[in-house]
Structures are given as structure tokens and as C-alpha cells.
Amino acid sequence: MSEILDLIAGLLVVTGCVFVLAGGIGALRMPDFYTRIHGASLTDSLGPVLVLGGLMVNAGLTLISVKLAAVMLLLMVTSPTATYALANAALLAGLKPEGVEHDTTEPEKPA
Amino acid sequence: MTMLLIGVFLLSLLVITAIAIVRSEDLFSAVMLSGIFSLLMALNFFLLDAADVALTEAAVGAGVATVLLLAGLRLIPPKEAPGRPLRALSVTVIAATALLMIYASFGQPTLGDPLAPTQQHIAPWYIEKTPELIDIPNIVTAVLSSFRGYDTLGEVFVVLTAGIGVMFLLGGGRGKPFSRLDSQAEQGLSGHLIPKVMARLLIPFILLFALFIQFHGEYSPGGGFQAGAIFVAGIILYSLVRGEGLALSVIPPRALLLMSAGGALLFGSVGVAGMLMGGNFLEYSVLAENPVIGQHIGIIVIELGVGLTVTGVLLSIFHAFAARD
Amino acid sequence: MLLVAAIAILVTMALALTRALLGPSVYDRVLAVNMFGTKTVLLITVMAFMMGRTDFLDLALAYALINFIGVMAVLWFVQESSLRQQTQNPARDDSGNDAQ
Amino acid sequence: MKLLGLFNYWVFAVLLMIGLYALISKQNLVKKIMALAIFQSAVFLFFITMSRVDEGTAPIIQAGVANQIFSNPLPQVLILTAIVVGISTTALGLAIVVRLHEEYGTVEDNEILAMDRES
């Protein structure tokens, strides 16, 4: 029984790590800011959920699991909010998405 | 071994970040990079078995420091003027000093050496006597608030003095700076629905967590300094999303001043109370029949004083910056 | 398992730091800081398990709670500066900034 | 192996000197304040490095675990308070810079000096 649980925990954590890494690579390699947000959001949502979920399976039904669940919930709530705030700030400051109306001049601030 | 290698990796990232902070000409970017710097620093503290310090760095660096720097940056030009070229002399001196210090490090005990001189004196005494004399699990809190209470009292007054200095310079408290409160720009992020709702959801938990850190600091990482910083982070979030005015009506400037000064006074008066009851200044053992219970009472009260002062000072500083135009 | 997780998170941190160094815009750096914060929460959790001191999960909790305040402050900062530029441009003479 | 054990001290030295270099050579006052913060962090790192003990754990006694080795609590106490003092003094420095900008219209130290000499 405990071997199966260990296996499940390991599987969850490793899958989570794959998502975290993929998101990290996406945030580095994507062509412009707004697409990079897409990459980063992956590391902020699915990755932590899987990693923390795996650790919860590992810890069993204890206070540790409750704390992990709290961390997981908070991350699920806060990181989309942070992403929203970030995209909004960039748009407000005049950063244009690539390919929408491509101009090479400096992003103009509202004067 | 694994931990050592993880530490080496994190420290290398730390150096890279520091160089990037110094090199970046845009001050806003520098502030963001110093956010990363603080995160890395906290991770290193955690790795070096300093959970309390990591919590402090987390509370201060993640929330308060970035916000304060941004609030200050709002008032000054965002770009650094093109600098003078590298001065050969200063670079040589700096490099020579660095090399000298690295050379000197070969005489240092290696990381974690249990025979190092630092580990021989006084620290074993603290670790051995804490369960007996004070009987709380967190030795750091015991040393902070009881064994080295004088030191902490001094630090609290330094924090208070810095807060007073900022208020003198930028005009905290009443009058001109807060006249801007009813202007249009004072709505904060009220126009953004998602942050508003999420902040409303999270702020109670942040404040609750701050109270947990404050009053559970004897049993787990925590204490007045950390709790104060987390509490401030919660209130700052409130004033970011709902505007300065509302935040100031929740905790008015007068209350903040009272908290700052009152906390430090509370700390000091515990010391005086010890003197009146026949002990030395800041000797908690005489506060109750049982010396250990007396220690517990003293520690809880002075941690409360520390928390109040840190909250009051950091929040006044934030309001002083944010209200400036 | 924990070691794999720690290494993956460390590599992601390095990637995020690279993004923060490369820029090019300021907001890329903010994005990197945000990513870095989440990775810090994860790494603290994993390291707490590795050290066997799971009572230190409070630290991860603290970060999860207050990490995004920085990004909120960025949004507030940008909004304030664009408001200032809109409303205060004519009134800037007395600051001596643009007087030439 | 012994060399890796000294790595923390090298990072301390390098960070300290990065901070000092920026403090000397940067003209922007905000940059100088950030340099001071880096300098300060280097000192924090040095202290915490000294507090670590091999096989040890953070100095919080766990119930039911006997014969634990604890790292040194004293440097941790010093640095814990120093971090909060550090943010307050950084804020104080920033306040001074903001006031200087209001008076002089610039935050570059050479320009401020030049204005002072003229008057």
C-alpha cells in the first residue's frame, strides 16, 4: 500500500516538475511579453498544484497536508491575480502585443 | 552534500543578481531585480538553518521593501543618468580588497564546522539553558527577547527613530500630505475588479497569519518583527486596492503614531516593571511567582511591543511616501 | 523524488533569472520576479521535506500570502504614473524639472 | 571539498565589494541606497554562514526528539533584528533622496554638488 502511495506521490511530483520546467522554458523562449505570460502562468498554476499534491500524498493525513493544501490554494488564487495585474500594468504603460499593429517605435505613453 | 551544492548554486545566482542590480540603468528594473535578490537571500538563509531569519526576510523583502521602493521611485526620475566611465583606480582597489578577503577566507573554519570558535562560546549555554530557564521551544525567540533583551530594545528604538526621521522629512501625521486624500487619484486599484475581490478575500488571512506569527513565535519561527512586517503587508495591500483614504480611515495616522511610540514604551515599561518588582532592568523572572512563568509573560508582552512598533513605523513610512505628490 | 523536484525548480529559477536579466521590457522583469516567487514557495516546501523539518512550511505560507503584493504595487505604480502624466504635466514648472 | 565549504565566504567578499563599488562609482543616489542594501545583505550572509553547524537544524526544539544538534542562535538573533532595522534605514535614505529631488530637481550627486558650488 505504502509503495503504491510512494509511486503516486513520485509520479505527481515528477509530472509537476515537467510542467514547471516547460513553463520556465516557455517564459524564456516565447517571442514577446504577452506570450511569455502564457508560459509563466503554467509554472504558476499546474506545476505547483501537482508538486504540492504529490507532497501531500507523501505526507498523508496530517497537519502538514493541511498546510500544503493552504499553500496550494493560495498559489492558485494569487498567481492568476498577479498575472492579471502584470498584463494590465504592461498594457496601461503602452506595451503593445507583437503582431497586432506592429510598429518599431518606442511604446508611446499617454501624454 | 546535496544541500551544499544547492547552496552553491543559489549563491551563484545571488552574485549574478547583485551584478545585474548594479549594472541596470533603469531604476524600476533595479527594484525588480532586488526583489529577486531578496528571494534568493531568504532561500539561502533557509538552507543555512536560519528559519526565523528566512521568515523575516520573506516578510520584509517580499511585501514591504518592494512597495516602499516603488512608492519612493514614483517621486523621482526613473532613469539613471549615463554614468562616468569605470575609474581604473576604484576598480583596482575593489578587486584587490576582494582578493584579499578571499585569501583571508582560507584561514576561516569551513561552513558548518562544529569546532569553529563561534560555536564554542555562549551559544552552547543558550541552547542548554533555554529549556530550563525559559522553557520555550524557539531558542531564537528566547535569546531575542530575554537573554539579549537590551539589544532588542535598542533595535526597536532604532526602528522608531528611523520612522520619526522619515516623518520629519516627508511630513507624516496630519496636515498637508494627507490633504490629497479626497482627490480623484486616490482610488487605488478600485477600478480593477479581480485584484479588488482577491484582496478582499486574502487580507483577512494575511492579518490572521500575522497574528499567528506574533503569538506563536515562541513555538515556531516567528515573533514581533516578522508579524509586524506581515501585518503591514496586509494593510498595504488594502491601501493599494482600495485607496489610501480608506486605509487611513481604518487605522488613522494618529493611531499609527500611538502604536509606534506605545510599542517601544511597552517594551521599556516591562523593563521598569521588573525593576519595581525587585529585579534588574528587563529581568522577567520576577514578574510572577514562578520565574519561568514570569519569563513567559515578559516575552509575550515585549513581543507585542515589538510588533506594534514595527507595524506602526513601517505603515507610517508607507503612508508618508504614498501621500507625497 | 525530492531531489528531482529541487533540481527542476532550481533550473526553472535560473531560467527565470535569465529572463529577468535579458529584459527587454521592464514588465518581463516583473514577470520573472513573479515566477521566481512561486518557485521560492515550491523550493522552500521541497527543502523542508528534504531537511525533515516540515514544521517550517509556515515560511512557504508566508510567501504564498504576501508574494503578489509586489506585483499589485507595480500595477499601482504604473497607474499612478500615467495619471500623473495626464493631470500634472502643466503644473510641473515649479518643480524645476523641465525649466530650461 | 574543503574549498566548497569556503564558497559562502567568497560570495560574501564578492557581494561586499559589489556593494562598495556601486556605492563609490554610481552617481544616482537611489542606486547608492541599493548598493548599501547589497552591502548589508553580504554582512547578513556572513553572520548566518557562521551560525550553521553540520548535521544541525534550526534552533527550535522539536518535541519528542532527543539529542538534536542546533545551529548557533546568536547570529540569527542579531540578523533578524538587523533586517527590520535595515528596511527602516533604507526608507529613511529614500526619504532623504525624495526631499533632495524636491529641492534640487535631480538625484545625481554630481549635479547636486555642482548646484551647491554655484550658489
Short mmCIF file of C-alpha atoms in Angstrom, two decimals, chain B residues 1 4-5 8 11-12 14-15 18-19 21-22 24 27 30-31 37 41 45 47-53 56-57 60 65 68-69 72-73 75-77 79-81 83-84 86 90-91 94 97-98 101-102 105-106 108-112 114 118-119 122-123 126-127 131 137-140 143-144 148 151 155 158-159 162 165-166 169-170 219-221 225-226 310 314 317 321 324, chain D residues 1-22 24-28 30-35 37-38 41-42 44-46 48-62 70-85 87-92 94-99 101-102 105-109 111:
data_model
loop_
_atom_site.label_atom_id
_atom_site.label_comp_id
_atom_site.label_asym_id
_atom_site.label_seq_id
_atom_site.Cartn_x
_atom_site.Cartn_y
_atom_site.Cartn_z
CA MET B 1 26.40 17.36 0.31
CA LEU B 4 25.86 22.27 -0.02
CA LEU B 5 25.61 22.09 -3.81
CA VAL B 8 26.48 26.98 -4.08
CA LEU B 11 24.75 31.81 -4.06
CA SER B 12 25.99 31.99 -7.64
CA LEU B 14 22.79 35.76 -5.89
CA VAL B 15 26.06 37.18 -7.20
CA ALA B 18 23.74 41.67 -7.50
CA ILE B 19 25.83 42.48 -10.56
CA ILE B 21 21.23 45.35 -9.98
CA VAL B 22 24.35 47.47 -10.12
CA SER B 24 20.89 48.17 -14.78
CA LEU B 27 15.77 52.10 -11.52
CA ALA B 30 16.79 47.50 -10.38
CA VAL B 31 13.95 47.41 -7.86
CA PHE B 37 17.83 39.25 -4.68
CA MET B 41 18.71 35.65 0.17
CA PHE B 45 19.03 31.69 5.00
CA LEU B 47 19.26 26.49 3.63
CA LEU B 48 21.66 27.61 6.36
CA ASP B 49 19.17 26.53 9.05
CA ALA B 50 18.06 30.02 9.94
CA ALA B 51 14.30 29.64 9.69
CA ASP B 52 13.49 32.74 11.73
CA VAL B 53 15.76 34.93 9.65
CA THR B 56 11.89 37.89 8.45
CA GLU B 57 13.48 38.32 5.05
CA VAL B 60 10.15 42.26 4.75
CA ALA B 65 10.58 46.50 0.64
CA LEU B 68 8.37 51.13 -0.28
CA LEU B 69 10.96 51.39 -3.04
CA GLY B 72 9.68 56.32 -3.39
CA LEU B 73 10.55 55.78 -7.03
CA LEU B 75 8.55 60.67 -6.91
CA ILE B 76 11.90 60.76 -8.72
CA PRO B 77 13.13 60.34 -12.29
CA LYS B 79 16.36 56.58 -15.22
CA GLU B 80 19.89 56.84 -14.04
CA ALA B 81 21.89 59.48 -15.87
CA GLY B 83 27.41 57.37 -15.65
CA ARG B 84 31.05 58.24 -15.71
CA LEU B 86 34.81 52.91 -14.82
CA SER B 90 38.41 52.31 -7.76
CA VAL B 91 38.11 49.06 -9.72
CA ILE B 94 37.85 46.96 -5.02
CA THR B 97 40.23 44.05 -1.46
CA ALA B 98 38.01 41.24 -2.72
CA MET B 101 39.26 38.84 1.64
CA ILE B 102 39.10 35.64 -0.38
CA SER B 105 38.88 33.14 3.93
CA PHE B 106 41.33 30.22 3.71
CA GLN B 108 38.30 30.57 8.22
CA PRO B 109 36.66 27.40 9.51
CA THR B 110 34.65 25.78 6.72
CA LEU B 111 30.88 26.03 6.56
CA GLY B 112 29.28 24.03 9.36
CA PRO B 114 31.24 22.23 14.74
CA THR B 118 31.84 30.78 17.11
CA GLN B 119 30.23 27.56 18.25
CA ILE B 122 27.99 31.33 24.82
CA ALA B 123 25.88 29.61 22.11
CA TYR B 126 21.94 29.45 25.35
CA ILE B 127 20.96 26.13 23.82
CA PRO B 131 14.60 24.76 28.19
CA PRO B 137 10.96 25.70 22.13
CA ASN B 138 12.17 28.55 19.92
CA ILE B 139 15.66 29.35 21.17
CA VAL B 140 15.93 32.32 18.80
CA VAL B 143 17.62 34.83 23.07
CA LEU B 144 15.98 37.71 21.23
CA ARG B 148 19.50 39.75 24.81
CA ASP B 151 19.85 44.61 22.34
CA GLU B 155 16.86 47.88 17.81
CA VAL B 158 16.39 52.46 16.09
CA VAL B 159 13.33 51.45 14.06
CA ALA B 162 14.09 55.88 11.55
CA GLY B 165 13.11 60.68 10.69
CA VAL B 166 11.00 59.74 7.66
CA LEU B 169 11.39 64.59 6.18
CA LEU B 170 8.18 63.75 4.36
CA TYR B 219 6.87 27.67 19.40
CA SER B 220 7.67 28.06 15.72
CA PRO B 221 9.55 30.61 13.60
CA PHE B 225 9.41 41.67 13.94
CA GLN B 226 8.07 39.20 11.40
CA VAL B 310 7.26 47.67 13.65
CA LEU B 314 6.55 50.72 8.59
CA ILE B 317 6.62 55.24 6.35
CA PHE B 321 5.71 58.07 0.79
CA ARG B 324 3.64 62.62 -1.20
CA MET D 1 35.51 19.59 -0.54
CA LYS D 2 37.15 21.99 1.85
CA LEU D 3 37.11 24.61 -0.87
CA LEU D 4 33.34 24.31 -1.35
CA GLY D 5 32.97 24.88 2.37
CA LEU D 6 34.56 28.28 1.90
CA PHE D 7 32.32 29.27 -1.00
CA ASN D 8 29.98 31.24 1.27
CA TYR D 9 32.86 33.46 2.39
CA TRP D 10 33.87 34.12 -1.20
CA VAL D 11 30.33 35.12 -2.08
CA PHE D 12 30.35 37.36 0.97
CA ALA D 13 33.55 39.04 -0.18
CA VAL D 14 32.31 39.48 -3.75
CA LEU D 15 28.90 40.83 -2.69
CA LEU D 16 30.50 43.21 -0.23
CA MET D 17 32.78 44.57 -2.91
CA ILE D 18 29.98 44.82 -5.48
CA GLY D 19 28.09 46.92 -2.99
CA LEU D 20 31.09 49.05 -2.18
CA TYR D 21 31.94 49.53 -5.85
CA ALA D 22 28.43 50.71 -6.67
CA ILE D 24 31.63 54.66 -4.85
CA SER D 25 31.13 54.79 -8.58
CA LYS D 26 27.37 55.29 -9.08
CA GLN D 27 26.15 58.85 -9.06
CA ASN D 28 22.49 58.10 -8.71
CA VAL D 30 18.86 55.63 -5.29
CA LYS D 31 21.48 53.34 -6.76
CA LYS D 32 23.72 54.17 -3.84
CA ILE D 33 20.97 53.18 -1.43
CA MET D 34 20.51 49.88 -3.26
CA ALA D 35 24.26 49.36 -3.11
CA ALA D 37 21.36 47.23 0.78
CA ILE D 38 23.57 44.77 -1.11
CA SER D 41 22.93 41.64 2.75
CA ALA D 42 26.51 40.48 2.35
CA PHE D 44 23.87 39.18 6.88
CA LEU D 45 25.07 36.26 4.78
CA PHE D 46 28.39 36.23 6.60
CA ILE D 48 24.31 33.36 9.06
CA THR D 49 27.11 31.35 7.47
CA MET D 50 28.90 31.38 10.81
CA SER D 51 25.81 30.12 12.62
CA ARG D 52 25.49 26.89 10.65
CA VAL D 53 26.59 23.61 12.24
CA ASP D 54 26.95 20.36 10.33
CA GLU D 55 24.19 17.82 10.92
CA GLY D 56 22.43 20.58 12.78
CA THR D 57 18.97 22.01 12.42
CA ALA D 58 17.27 25.32 13.07
CA PRO D 59 17.35 26.19 16.79
CA ILE D 60 13.74 25.33 17.53
CA ILE D 61 13.38 22.39 19.88
CA GLN D 62 11.11 19.71 18.48
CA PHE D 70 21.25 23.05 16.79
CA SER D 71 22.83 25.77 14.75
CA ASN D 72 24.00 28.83 16.64
CA PRO D 73 21.03 31.03 17.61
CA LEU D 74 23.03 34.15 18.40
CA PRO D 75 23.94 35.35 14.89
CA GLN D 76 20.39 34.58 13.83
CA VAL D 77 19.03 36.88 16.51
CA LEU D 78 21.37 39.68 15.51
CA ILE D 79 20.48 39.40 11.83
CA LEU D 80 16.76 39.02 12.43
CA THR D 81 16.60 42.41 14.08
CA ALA D 82 19.08 43.88 11.61
CA ILE D 83 16.84 43.04 8.64
CA VAL D 84 13.95 45.08 10.03
CA VAL D 85 16.29 47.90 11.03
CA ILE D 87 14.41 48.30 5.81
CA SER D 88 13.69 51.25 8.12
CA THR D 89 17.03 52.87 7.42
CA THR D 90 16.64 52.23 3.68
CA ALA D 91 13.31 54.00 3.87
CA LEU D 92 14.98 56.88 5.72
CA LEU D 94 14.94 57.09 0.33
CA ALA D 95 13.07 59.85 2.14
CA ILE D 96 16.22 61.97 2.11
CA VAL D 97 16.61 61.32 -1.62
CA VAL D 98 13.00 62.30 -2.28
CA ARG D 99 13.47 65.57 -0.38
CA HIS D 101 14.89 65.74 -5.51
CA GLU D 102 12.24 68.21 -4.45
CA GLY D 105 15.28 68.57 -9.14
CA THR D 106 17.82 65.80 -9.57
CA VAL D 107 19.03 62.70 -7.77
CA GLU D 108 22.53 62.60 -9.28
CA ASP D 109 25.13 63.51 -6.70
CA GLU D 111 24.69 67.60 -10.31
#
